[in-house]
Short mmCIF file of C-alpha atoms in Angstrom, two decimals:
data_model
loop_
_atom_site.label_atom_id
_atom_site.label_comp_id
_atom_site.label_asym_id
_atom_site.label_seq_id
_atom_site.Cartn_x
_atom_site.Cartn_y
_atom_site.Cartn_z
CA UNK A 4 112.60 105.24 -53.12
CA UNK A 5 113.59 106.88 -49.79
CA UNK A 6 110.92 108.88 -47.89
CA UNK A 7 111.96 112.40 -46.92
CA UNK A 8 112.48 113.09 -42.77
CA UNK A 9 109.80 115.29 -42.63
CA UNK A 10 107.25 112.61 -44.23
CA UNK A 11 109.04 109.89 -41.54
CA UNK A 12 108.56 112.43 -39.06
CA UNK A 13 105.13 113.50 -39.83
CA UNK A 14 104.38 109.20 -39.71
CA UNK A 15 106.11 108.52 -36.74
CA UNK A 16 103.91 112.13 -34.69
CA UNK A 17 100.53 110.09 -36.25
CA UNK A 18 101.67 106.65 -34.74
CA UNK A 19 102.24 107.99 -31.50
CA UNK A 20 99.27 110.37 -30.88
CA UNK A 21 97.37 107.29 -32.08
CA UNK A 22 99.32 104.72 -29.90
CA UNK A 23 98.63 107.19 -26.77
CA UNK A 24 94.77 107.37 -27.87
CA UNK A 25 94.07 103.75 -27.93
CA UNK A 26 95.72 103.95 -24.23
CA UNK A 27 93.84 106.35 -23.25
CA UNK A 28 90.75 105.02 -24.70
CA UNK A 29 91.13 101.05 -23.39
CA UNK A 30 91.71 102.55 -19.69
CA UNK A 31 88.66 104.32 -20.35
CA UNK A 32 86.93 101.12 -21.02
CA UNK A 33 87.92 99.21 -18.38
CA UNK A 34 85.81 100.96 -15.80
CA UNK A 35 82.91 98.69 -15.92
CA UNK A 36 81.82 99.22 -12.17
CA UNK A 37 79.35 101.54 -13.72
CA UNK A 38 77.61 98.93 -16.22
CA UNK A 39 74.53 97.87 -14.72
CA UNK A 40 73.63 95.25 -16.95
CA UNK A 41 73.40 91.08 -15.74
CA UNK A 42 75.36 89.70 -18.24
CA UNK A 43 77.76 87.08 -17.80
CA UNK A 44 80.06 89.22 -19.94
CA UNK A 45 80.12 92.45 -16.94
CA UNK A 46 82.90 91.64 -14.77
CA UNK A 47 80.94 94.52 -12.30
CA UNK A 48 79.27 94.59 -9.06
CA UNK A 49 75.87 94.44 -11.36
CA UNK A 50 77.33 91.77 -13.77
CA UNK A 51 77.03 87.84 -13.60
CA UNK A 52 80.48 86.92 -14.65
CA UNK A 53 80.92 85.27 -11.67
CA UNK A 54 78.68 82.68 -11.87
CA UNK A 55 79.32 82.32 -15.23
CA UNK A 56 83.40 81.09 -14.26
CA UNK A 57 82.06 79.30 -10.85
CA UNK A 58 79.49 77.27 -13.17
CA UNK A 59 82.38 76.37 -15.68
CA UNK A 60 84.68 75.86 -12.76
CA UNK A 61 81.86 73.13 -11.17
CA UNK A 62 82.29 70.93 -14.29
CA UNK A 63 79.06 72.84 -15.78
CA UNK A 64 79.33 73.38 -19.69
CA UNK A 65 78.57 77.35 -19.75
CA UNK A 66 77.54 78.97 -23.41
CA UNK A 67 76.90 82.62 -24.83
CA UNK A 68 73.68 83.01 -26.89
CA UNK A 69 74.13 85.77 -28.74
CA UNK A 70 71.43 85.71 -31.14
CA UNK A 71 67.56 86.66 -31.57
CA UNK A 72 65.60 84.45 -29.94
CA UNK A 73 63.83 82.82 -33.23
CA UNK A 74 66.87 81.04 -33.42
CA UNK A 75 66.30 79.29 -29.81
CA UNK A 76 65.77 75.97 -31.10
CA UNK A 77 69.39 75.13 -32.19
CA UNK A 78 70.46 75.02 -28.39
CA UNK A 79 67.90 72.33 -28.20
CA UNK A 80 70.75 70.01 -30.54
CA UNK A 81 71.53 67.27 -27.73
CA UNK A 82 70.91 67.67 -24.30
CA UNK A 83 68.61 70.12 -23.16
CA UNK A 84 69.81 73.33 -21.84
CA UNK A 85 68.92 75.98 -19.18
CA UNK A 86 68.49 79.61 -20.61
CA UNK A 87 69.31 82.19 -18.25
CA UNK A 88 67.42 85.52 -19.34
CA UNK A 89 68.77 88.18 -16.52
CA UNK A 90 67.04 91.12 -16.49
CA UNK A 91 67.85 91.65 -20.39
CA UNK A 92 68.87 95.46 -20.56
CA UNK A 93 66.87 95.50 -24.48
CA UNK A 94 62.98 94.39 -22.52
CA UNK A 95 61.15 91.19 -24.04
CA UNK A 96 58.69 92.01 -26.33
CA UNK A 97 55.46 89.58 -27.01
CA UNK A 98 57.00 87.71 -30.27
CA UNK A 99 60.09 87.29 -28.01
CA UNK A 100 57.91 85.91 -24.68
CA UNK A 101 56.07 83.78 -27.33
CA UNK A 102 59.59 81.72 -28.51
CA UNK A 103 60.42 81.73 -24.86
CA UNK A 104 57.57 80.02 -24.09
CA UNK A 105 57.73 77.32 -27.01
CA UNK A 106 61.35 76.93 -26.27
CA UNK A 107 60.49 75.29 -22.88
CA UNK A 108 57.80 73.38 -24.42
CA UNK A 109 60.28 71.56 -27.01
CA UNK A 110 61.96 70.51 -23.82
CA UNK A 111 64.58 72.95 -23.10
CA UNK A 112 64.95 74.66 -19.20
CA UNK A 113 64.61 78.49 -18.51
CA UNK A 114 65.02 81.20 -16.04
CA UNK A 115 63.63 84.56 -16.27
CA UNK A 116 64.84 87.07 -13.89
CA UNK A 117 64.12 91.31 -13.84
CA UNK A 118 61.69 93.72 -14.99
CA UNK A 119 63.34 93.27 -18.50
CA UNK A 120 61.67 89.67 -18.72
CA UNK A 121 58.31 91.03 -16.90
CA UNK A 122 56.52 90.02 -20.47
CA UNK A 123 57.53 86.01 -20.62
CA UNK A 124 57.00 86.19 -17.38
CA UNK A 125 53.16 86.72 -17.98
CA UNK A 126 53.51 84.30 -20.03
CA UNK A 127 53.98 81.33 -17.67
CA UNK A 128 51.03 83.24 -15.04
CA UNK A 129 52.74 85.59 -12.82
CA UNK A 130 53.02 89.11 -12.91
CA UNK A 131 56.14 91.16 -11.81
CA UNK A 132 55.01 93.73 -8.35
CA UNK A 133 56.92 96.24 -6.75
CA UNK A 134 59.05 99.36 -8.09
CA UNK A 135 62.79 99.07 -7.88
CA UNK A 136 63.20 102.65 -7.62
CA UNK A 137 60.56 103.82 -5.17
CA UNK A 138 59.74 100.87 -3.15
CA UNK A 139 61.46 99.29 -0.02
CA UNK A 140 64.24 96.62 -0.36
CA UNK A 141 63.10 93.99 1.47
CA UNK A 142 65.80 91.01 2.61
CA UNK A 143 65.34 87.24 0.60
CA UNK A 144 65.58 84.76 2.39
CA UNK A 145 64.70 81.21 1.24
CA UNK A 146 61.46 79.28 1.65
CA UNK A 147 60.56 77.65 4.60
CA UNK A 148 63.94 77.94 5.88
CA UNK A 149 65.75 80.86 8.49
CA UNK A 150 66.29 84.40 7.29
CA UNK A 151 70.13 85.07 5.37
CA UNK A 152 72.85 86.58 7.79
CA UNK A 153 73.96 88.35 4.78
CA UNK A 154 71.20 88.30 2.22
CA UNK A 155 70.30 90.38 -1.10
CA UNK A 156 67.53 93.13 -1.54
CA UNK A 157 64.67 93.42 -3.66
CA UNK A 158 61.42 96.01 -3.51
CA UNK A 159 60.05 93.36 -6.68
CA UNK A 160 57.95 90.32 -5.88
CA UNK A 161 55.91 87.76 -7.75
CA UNK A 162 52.17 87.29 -7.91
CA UNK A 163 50.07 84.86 -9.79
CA UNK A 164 48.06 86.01 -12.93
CA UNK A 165 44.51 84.85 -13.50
CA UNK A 166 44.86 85.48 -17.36
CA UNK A 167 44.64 82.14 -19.16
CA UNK A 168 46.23 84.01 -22.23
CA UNK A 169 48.36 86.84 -22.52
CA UNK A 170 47.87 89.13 -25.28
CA UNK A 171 50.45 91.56 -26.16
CA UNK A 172 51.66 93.86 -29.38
CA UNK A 173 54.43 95.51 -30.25
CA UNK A 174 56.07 97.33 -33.39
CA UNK A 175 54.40 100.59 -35.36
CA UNK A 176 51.12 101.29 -34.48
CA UNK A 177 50.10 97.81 -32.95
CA UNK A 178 51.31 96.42 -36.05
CA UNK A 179 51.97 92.91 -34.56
CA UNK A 180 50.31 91.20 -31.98
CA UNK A 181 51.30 87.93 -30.21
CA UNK A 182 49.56 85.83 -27.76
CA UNK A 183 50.90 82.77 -25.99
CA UNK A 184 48.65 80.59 -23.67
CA UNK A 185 49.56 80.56 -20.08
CA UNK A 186 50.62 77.15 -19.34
CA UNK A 187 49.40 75.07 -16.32
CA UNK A 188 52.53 73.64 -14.65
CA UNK A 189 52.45 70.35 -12.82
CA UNK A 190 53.84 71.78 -9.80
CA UNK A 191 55.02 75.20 -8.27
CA UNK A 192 58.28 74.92 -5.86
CA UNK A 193 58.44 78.80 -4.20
CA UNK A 194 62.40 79.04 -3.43
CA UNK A 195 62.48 82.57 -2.63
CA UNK A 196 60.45 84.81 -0.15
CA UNK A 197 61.36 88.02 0.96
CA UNK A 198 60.27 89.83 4.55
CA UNK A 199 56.60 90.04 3.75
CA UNK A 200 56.62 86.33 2.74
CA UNK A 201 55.52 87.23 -0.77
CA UNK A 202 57.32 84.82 -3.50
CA UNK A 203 60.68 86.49 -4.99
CA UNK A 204 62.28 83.49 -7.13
CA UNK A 205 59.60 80.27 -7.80
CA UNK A 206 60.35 77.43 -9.36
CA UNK A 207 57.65 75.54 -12.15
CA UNK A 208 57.37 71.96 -13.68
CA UNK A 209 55.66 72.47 -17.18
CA UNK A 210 56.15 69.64 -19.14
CA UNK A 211 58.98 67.84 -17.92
CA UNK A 212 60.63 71.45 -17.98
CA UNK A 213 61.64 73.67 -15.35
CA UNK A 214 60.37 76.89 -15.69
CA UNK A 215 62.42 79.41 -12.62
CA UNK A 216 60.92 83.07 -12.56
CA UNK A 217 62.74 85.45 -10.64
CA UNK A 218 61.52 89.06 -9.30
CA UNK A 219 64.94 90.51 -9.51
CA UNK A 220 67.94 89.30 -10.82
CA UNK A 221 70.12 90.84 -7.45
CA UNK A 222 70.98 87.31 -6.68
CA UNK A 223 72.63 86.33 -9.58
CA UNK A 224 75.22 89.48 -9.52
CA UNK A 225 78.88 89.29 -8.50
CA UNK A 226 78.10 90.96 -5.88
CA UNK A 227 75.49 88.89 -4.13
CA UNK A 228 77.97 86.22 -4.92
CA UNK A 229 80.89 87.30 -3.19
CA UNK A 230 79.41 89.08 -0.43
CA UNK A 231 75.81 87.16 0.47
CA UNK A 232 74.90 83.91 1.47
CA UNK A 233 72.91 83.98 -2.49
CA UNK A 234 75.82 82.57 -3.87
CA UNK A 235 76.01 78.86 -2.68
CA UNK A 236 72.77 79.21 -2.83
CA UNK A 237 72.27 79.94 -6.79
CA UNK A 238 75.56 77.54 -7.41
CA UNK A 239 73.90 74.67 -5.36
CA UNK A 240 70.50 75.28 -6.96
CA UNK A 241 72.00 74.96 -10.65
CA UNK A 242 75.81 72.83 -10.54
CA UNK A 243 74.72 69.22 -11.04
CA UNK A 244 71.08 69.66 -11.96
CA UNK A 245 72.47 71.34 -15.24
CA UNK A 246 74.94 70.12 -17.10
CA UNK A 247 74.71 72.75 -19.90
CA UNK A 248 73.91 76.41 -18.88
CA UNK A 249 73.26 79.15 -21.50
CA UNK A 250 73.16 82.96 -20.85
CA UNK A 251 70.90 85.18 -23.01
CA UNK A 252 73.49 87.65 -24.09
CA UNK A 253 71.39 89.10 -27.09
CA UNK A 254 69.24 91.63 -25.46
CA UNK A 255 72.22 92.72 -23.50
CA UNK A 256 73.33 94.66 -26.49
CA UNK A 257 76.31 91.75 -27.04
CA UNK A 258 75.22 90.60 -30.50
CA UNK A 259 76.97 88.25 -32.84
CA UNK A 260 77.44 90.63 -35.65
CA UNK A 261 80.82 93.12 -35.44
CA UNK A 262 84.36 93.00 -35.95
CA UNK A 263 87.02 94.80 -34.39
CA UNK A 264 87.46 97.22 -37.13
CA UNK A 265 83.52 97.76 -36.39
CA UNK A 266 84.00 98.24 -32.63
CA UNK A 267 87.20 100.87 -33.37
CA UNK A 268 85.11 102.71 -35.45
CA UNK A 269 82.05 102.75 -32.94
CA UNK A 270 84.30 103.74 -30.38
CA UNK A 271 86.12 106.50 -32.53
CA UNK A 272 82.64 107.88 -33.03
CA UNK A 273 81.44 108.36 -29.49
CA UNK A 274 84.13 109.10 -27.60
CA UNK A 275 86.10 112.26 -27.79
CA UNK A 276 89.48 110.49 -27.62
CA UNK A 277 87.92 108.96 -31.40
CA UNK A 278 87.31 112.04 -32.21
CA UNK A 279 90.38 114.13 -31.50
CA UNK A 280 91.98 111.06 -33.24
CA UNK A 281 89.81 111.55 -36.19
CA UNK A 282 91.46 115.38 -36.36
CA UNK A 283 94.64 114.58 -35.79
CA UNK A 284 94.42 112.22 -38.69
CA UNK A 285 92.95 114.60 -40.86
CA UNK A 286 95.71 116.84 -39.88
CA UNK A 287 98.60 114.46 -40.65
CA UNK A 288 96.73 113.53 -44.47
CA UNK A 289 96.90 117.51 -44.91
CA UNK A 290 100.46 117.56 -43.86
CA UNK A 291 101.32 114.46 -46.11
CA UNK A 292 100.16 115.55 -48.88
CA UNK A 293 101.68 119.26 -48.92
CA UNK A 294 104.93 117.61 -48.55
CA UNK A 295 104.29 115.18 -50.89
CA UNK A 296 105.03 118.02 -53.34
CA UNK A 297 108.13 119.97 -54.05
CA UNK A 298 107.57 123.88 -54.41
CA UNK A 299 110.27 126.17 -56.56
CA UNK A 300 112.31 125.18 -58.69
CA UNK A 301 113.79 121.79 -59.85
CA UNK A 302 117.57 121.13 -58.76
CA UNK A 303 119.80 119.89 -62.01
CA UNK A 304 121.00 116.08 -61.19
CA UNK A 305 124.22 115.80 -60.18
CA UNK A 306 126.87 114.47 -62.40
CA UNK A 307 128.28 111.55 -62.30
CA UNK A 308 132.22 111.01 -63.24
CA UNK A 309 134.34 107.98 -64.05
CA UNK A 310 137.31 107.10 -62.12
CA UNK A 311 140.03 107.31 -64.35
CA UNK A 312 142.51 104.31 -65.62
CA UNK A 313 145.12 105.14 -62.81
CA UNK A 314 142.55 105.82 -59.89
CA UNK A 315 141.16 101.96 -61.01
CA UNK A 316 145.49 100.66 -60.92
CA UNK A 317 145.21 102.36 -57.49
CA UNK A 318 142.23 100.82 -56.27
CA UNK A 319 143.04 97.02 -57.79
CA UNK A 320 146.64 97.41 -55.92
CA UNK A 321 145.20 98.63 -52.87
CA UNK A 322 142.78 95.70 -52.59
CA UNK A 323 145.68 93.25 -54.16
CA UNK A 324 147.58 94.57 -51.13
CA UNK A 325 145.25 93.79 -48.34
CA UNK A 326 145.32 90.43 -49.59
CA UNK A 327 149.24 90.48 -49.33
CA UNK A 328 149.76 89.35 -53.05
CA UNK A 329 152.34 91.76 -54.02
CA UNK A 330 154.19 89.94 -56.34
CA UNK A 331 150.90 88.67 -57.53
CA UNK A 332 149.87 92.40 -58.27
CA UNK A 333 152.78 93.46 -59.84
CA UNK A 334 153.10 90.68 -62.45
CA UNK A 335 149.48 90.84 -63.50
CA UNK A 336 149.95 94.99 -63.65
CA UNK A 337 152.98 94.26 -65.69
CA UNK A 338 150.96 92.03 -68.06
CA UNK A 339 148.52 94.33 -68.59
CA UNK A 340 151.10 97.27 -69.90
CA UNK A 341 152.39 94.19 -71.74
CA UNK A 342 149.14 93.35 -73.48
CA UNK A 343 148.24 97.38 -74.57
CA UNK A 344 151.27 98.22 -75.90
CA UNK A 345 151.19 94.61 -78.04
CA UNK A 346 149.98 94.17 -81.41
CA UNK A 347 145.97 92.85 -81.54
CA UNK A 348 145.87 88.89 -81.79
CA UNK A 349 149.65 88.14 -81.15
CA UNK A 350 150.05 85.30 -78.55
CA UNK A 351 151.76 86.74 -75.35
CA UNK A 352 152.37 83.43 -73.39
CA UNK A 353 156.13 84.02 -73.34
CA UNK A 354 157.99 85.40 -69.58
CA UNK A 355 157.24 89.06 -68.40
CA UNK A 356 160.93 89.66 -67.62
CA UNK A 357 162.90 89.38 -70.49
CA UNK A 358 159.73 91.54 -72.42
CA UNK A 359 160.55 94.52 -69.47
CA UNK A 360 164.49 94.22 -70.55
CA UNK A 361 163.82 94.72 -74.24
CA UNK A 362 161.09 97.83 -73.43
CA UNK A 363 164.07 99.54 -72.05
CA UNK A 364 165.51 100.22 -75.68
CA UNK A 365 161.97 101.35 -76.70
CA UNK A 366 161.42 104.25 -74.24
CA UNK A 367 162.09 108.13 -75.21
CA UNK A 368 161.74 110.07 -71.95
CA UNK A 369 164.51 109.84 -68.78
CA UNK A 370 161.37 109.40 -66.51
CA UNK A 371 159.99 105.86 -68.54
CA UNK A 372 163.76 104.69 -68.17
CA UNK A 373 163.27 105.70 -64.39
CA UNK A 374 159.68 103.40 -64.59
CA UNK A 375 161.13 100.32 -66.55
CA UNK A 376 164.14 99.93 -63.88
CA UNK A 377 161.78 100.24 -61.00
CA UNK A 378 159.87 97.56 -62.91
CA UNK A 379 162.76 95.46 -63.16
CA UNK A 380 163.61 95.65 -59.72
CA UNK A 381 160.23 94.99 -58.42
CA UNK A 382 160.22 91.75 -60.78
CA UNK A 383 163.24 90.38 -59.74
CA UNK A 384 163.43 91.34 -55.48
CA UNK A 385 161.11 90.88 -53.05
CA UNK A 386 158.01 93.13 -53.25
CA UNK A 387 156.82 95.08 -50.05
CA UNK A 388 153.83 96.97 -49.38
CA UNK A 389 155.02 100.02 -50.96
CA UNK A 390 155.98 98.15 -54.16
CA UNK A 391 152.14 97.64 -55.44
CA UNK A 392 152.11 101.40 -55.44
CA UNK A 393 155.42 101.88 -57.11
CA UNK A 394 154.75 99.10 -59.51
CA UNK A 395 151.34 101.36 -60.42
CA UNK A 396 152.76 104.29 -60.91
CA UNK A 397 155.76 103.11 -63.17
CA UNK A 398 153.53 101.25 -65.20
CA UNK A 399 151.16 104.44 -65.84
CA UNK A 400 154.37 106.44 -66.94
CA UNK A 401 155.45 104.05 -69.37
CA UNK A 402 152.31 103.35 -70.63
CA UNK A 403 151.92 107.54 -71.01
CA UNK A 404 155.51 107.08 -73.62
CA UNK A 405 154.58 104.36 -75.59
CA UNK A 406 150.86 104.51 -75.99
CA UNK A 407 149.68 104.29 -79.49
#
């Protein structure tokens, strides 16, 4: 079945329209510089994608967790990892801080950093101070050492809680409630200060854990990496003290669930390149299917007609021809008239030349004699190109006297 060229027409508009949307739409997406968020996935100035690639480039073994946090304890299959929680965009909630906190006391390593771990941070005794919004920056600068050339920023800092439990809820109406018990490390390492000399990034041994809590997560950016003395810093602090380094991607909004037929349909949704897609498809289904139809009046099929006996003579001496069989064709054309004008079931194995002499005496009109010499001719000389034709025609007139 061939499709009409309006139908391939009205296709080939939809594939292009939705060929120049997806453009349109990826370039749109590209222009991260505005994502905020810490996660190892942002290529940004706000992202950690850099230390990410310059932990897997230091021989460090760097994974994606990208499910809820009840599910912690499969990292905890061989060696013991460190969790990095940066400033998780979706903010910790109790029940969250709670499987934090028994993560690192089955033995595996962690690292809050942000406001958006401020809960599990209460859980391990310090309390998140400062507003990033209103407050000063202050310059970091590490502890006990001299002040960065080129340092990050922070207006957060740490302070230690007096709470030996933390009680928090969360859900409808105070539904569910979740306490963890502060735990007592066996030592406190402060890494970080800023200006004021108040703690900014501290380091605890609970457990035969380590425990880091960070104010802000500003030093684990690309940024900070590229252009502050953070960055061999962090790397130094973590490459060869961890072999296996996990980001907490979850609460960044980068699930595990999704496919990209999910994500095209998201995006189709929300952004107005989707949506004038959407239209335009709606548009070309319209289109289709009113020419899908044919209005009026049906057109009568044409008719079909046979080629006649001669136009087939012609057409087998034309392609005998080409193949520059002339005698060939002329003897087998000569055979056939032989075999219609003979009686049904006689044997006709005898020579074609003395059977032509003897159908001279049978002819009636002066233009069959004409045929049967031209057939005798073209039997006995040498045949040219313009004797296949000859030898066609004379046998049609003869066999136009003497048919039954």
């Amino acid at each position: 079945m061939r499709l009409r060229p309006d139908v391939l027409a009205a296709l080939a508009f939809v594939l292009v329209l939705g060929f120049g949307a997806v453009i349109l739409g990826s370039r749109h997406a590209k222009t991260t510089d505005r994502d905020r968020r810490a996660s190892s996935f942002v290529p940004g100035p706000q992202g950690a994608r850099a230390l990410a690639d310059a932990l897997g480039r230091l021989d460090v073994t760097v994974e994606r967790f990208r499910r809820r946090t009840a599910m912690l304890g499969d990292l905890l299959e061989g060696e013991a990892p460190l969790l990095m929680v940066l400033d998780p965009g979706m903010s910790l909630d109790g029940l969250e801080a709670t499987q934090l906190a028994r993560f690192v006391k089955q033995g595996g390593h962690l690292l809050l950093a942000g406001p958006g771990a401020r809960t599990a941070t209460r859980c391990f005794g310090y309390l998140l101070q400062g507003d990033r919004f209103v407050g000063t920056p202050r310059e970091l600068a590490p502890f006990g050492g001299g002040p960065w050339v080129a340092g990050p920023r922070t207006a957060l800092w740490l302070t230690a809680s007096e709470r030996e439990g933390v009680v928090d809820s969360s859900g409808l109406a105070d539904a569910l409630v979740s306490r963890c018990d502060v735990a007592t490390p066996d030592a406190v390492d402060t890494l970080l200060v800023n200006a004021d000399g108040a703690p900014v990034m501290l380091r605890l041994h609970v457990a035969g854990s380590s425990v880091y809590l960070a104010s802000d997560a500003v030093v684990f950016t690309n940024r900070s990496l590229r252009d502050t003395e953070a960055g061999p810093y962090v790397l130094d602090l973590l490459a060869g003290r961890y072999p296996r380094v996990v980001f907490e991607e979850y609460h960044h909004g980068f699930g595990s669930g999704g496919s990209m037929t999910t994500v095209v349909l998201d995006w189709m949704g929300r952004s107005p390149w989707g949506w004038a897609l959407w239209q335009l498809l709606a548009v070309a289904t319209v289109a289709l299917a009113m020419a899908a139809f044919r209005f009026g009046p049906a057109f009568p099929p044409r008719g079909r007609s046979r080629r006649s006996p001669l136009e087939h003579v012609h057409a087998l001496s034309a392609a005998l021809a080409a193949a520059k069989g002339h005698d060939v064709a002329v003897r087998l054309m000569i055979e056939g008239l032989r075999r219609r004008l003979s009686p049904r079931g006689q044997a006709l194995r005898s020579d074609v030349v003395p059977w032509v002499d003897r159908l001279a005496e049978n002819v009636r009109t002066p233009a069959s004699r004409e045929a049967v010499r031209t057939l005798q001719q073209l039997m006995r000389g040498p045949v040219r190109t313009d004797g296949v034709l000859r030898a066609a025609n004379a046998v049609e007139d003869v066999w136009q006297d003497l048919k039954p």
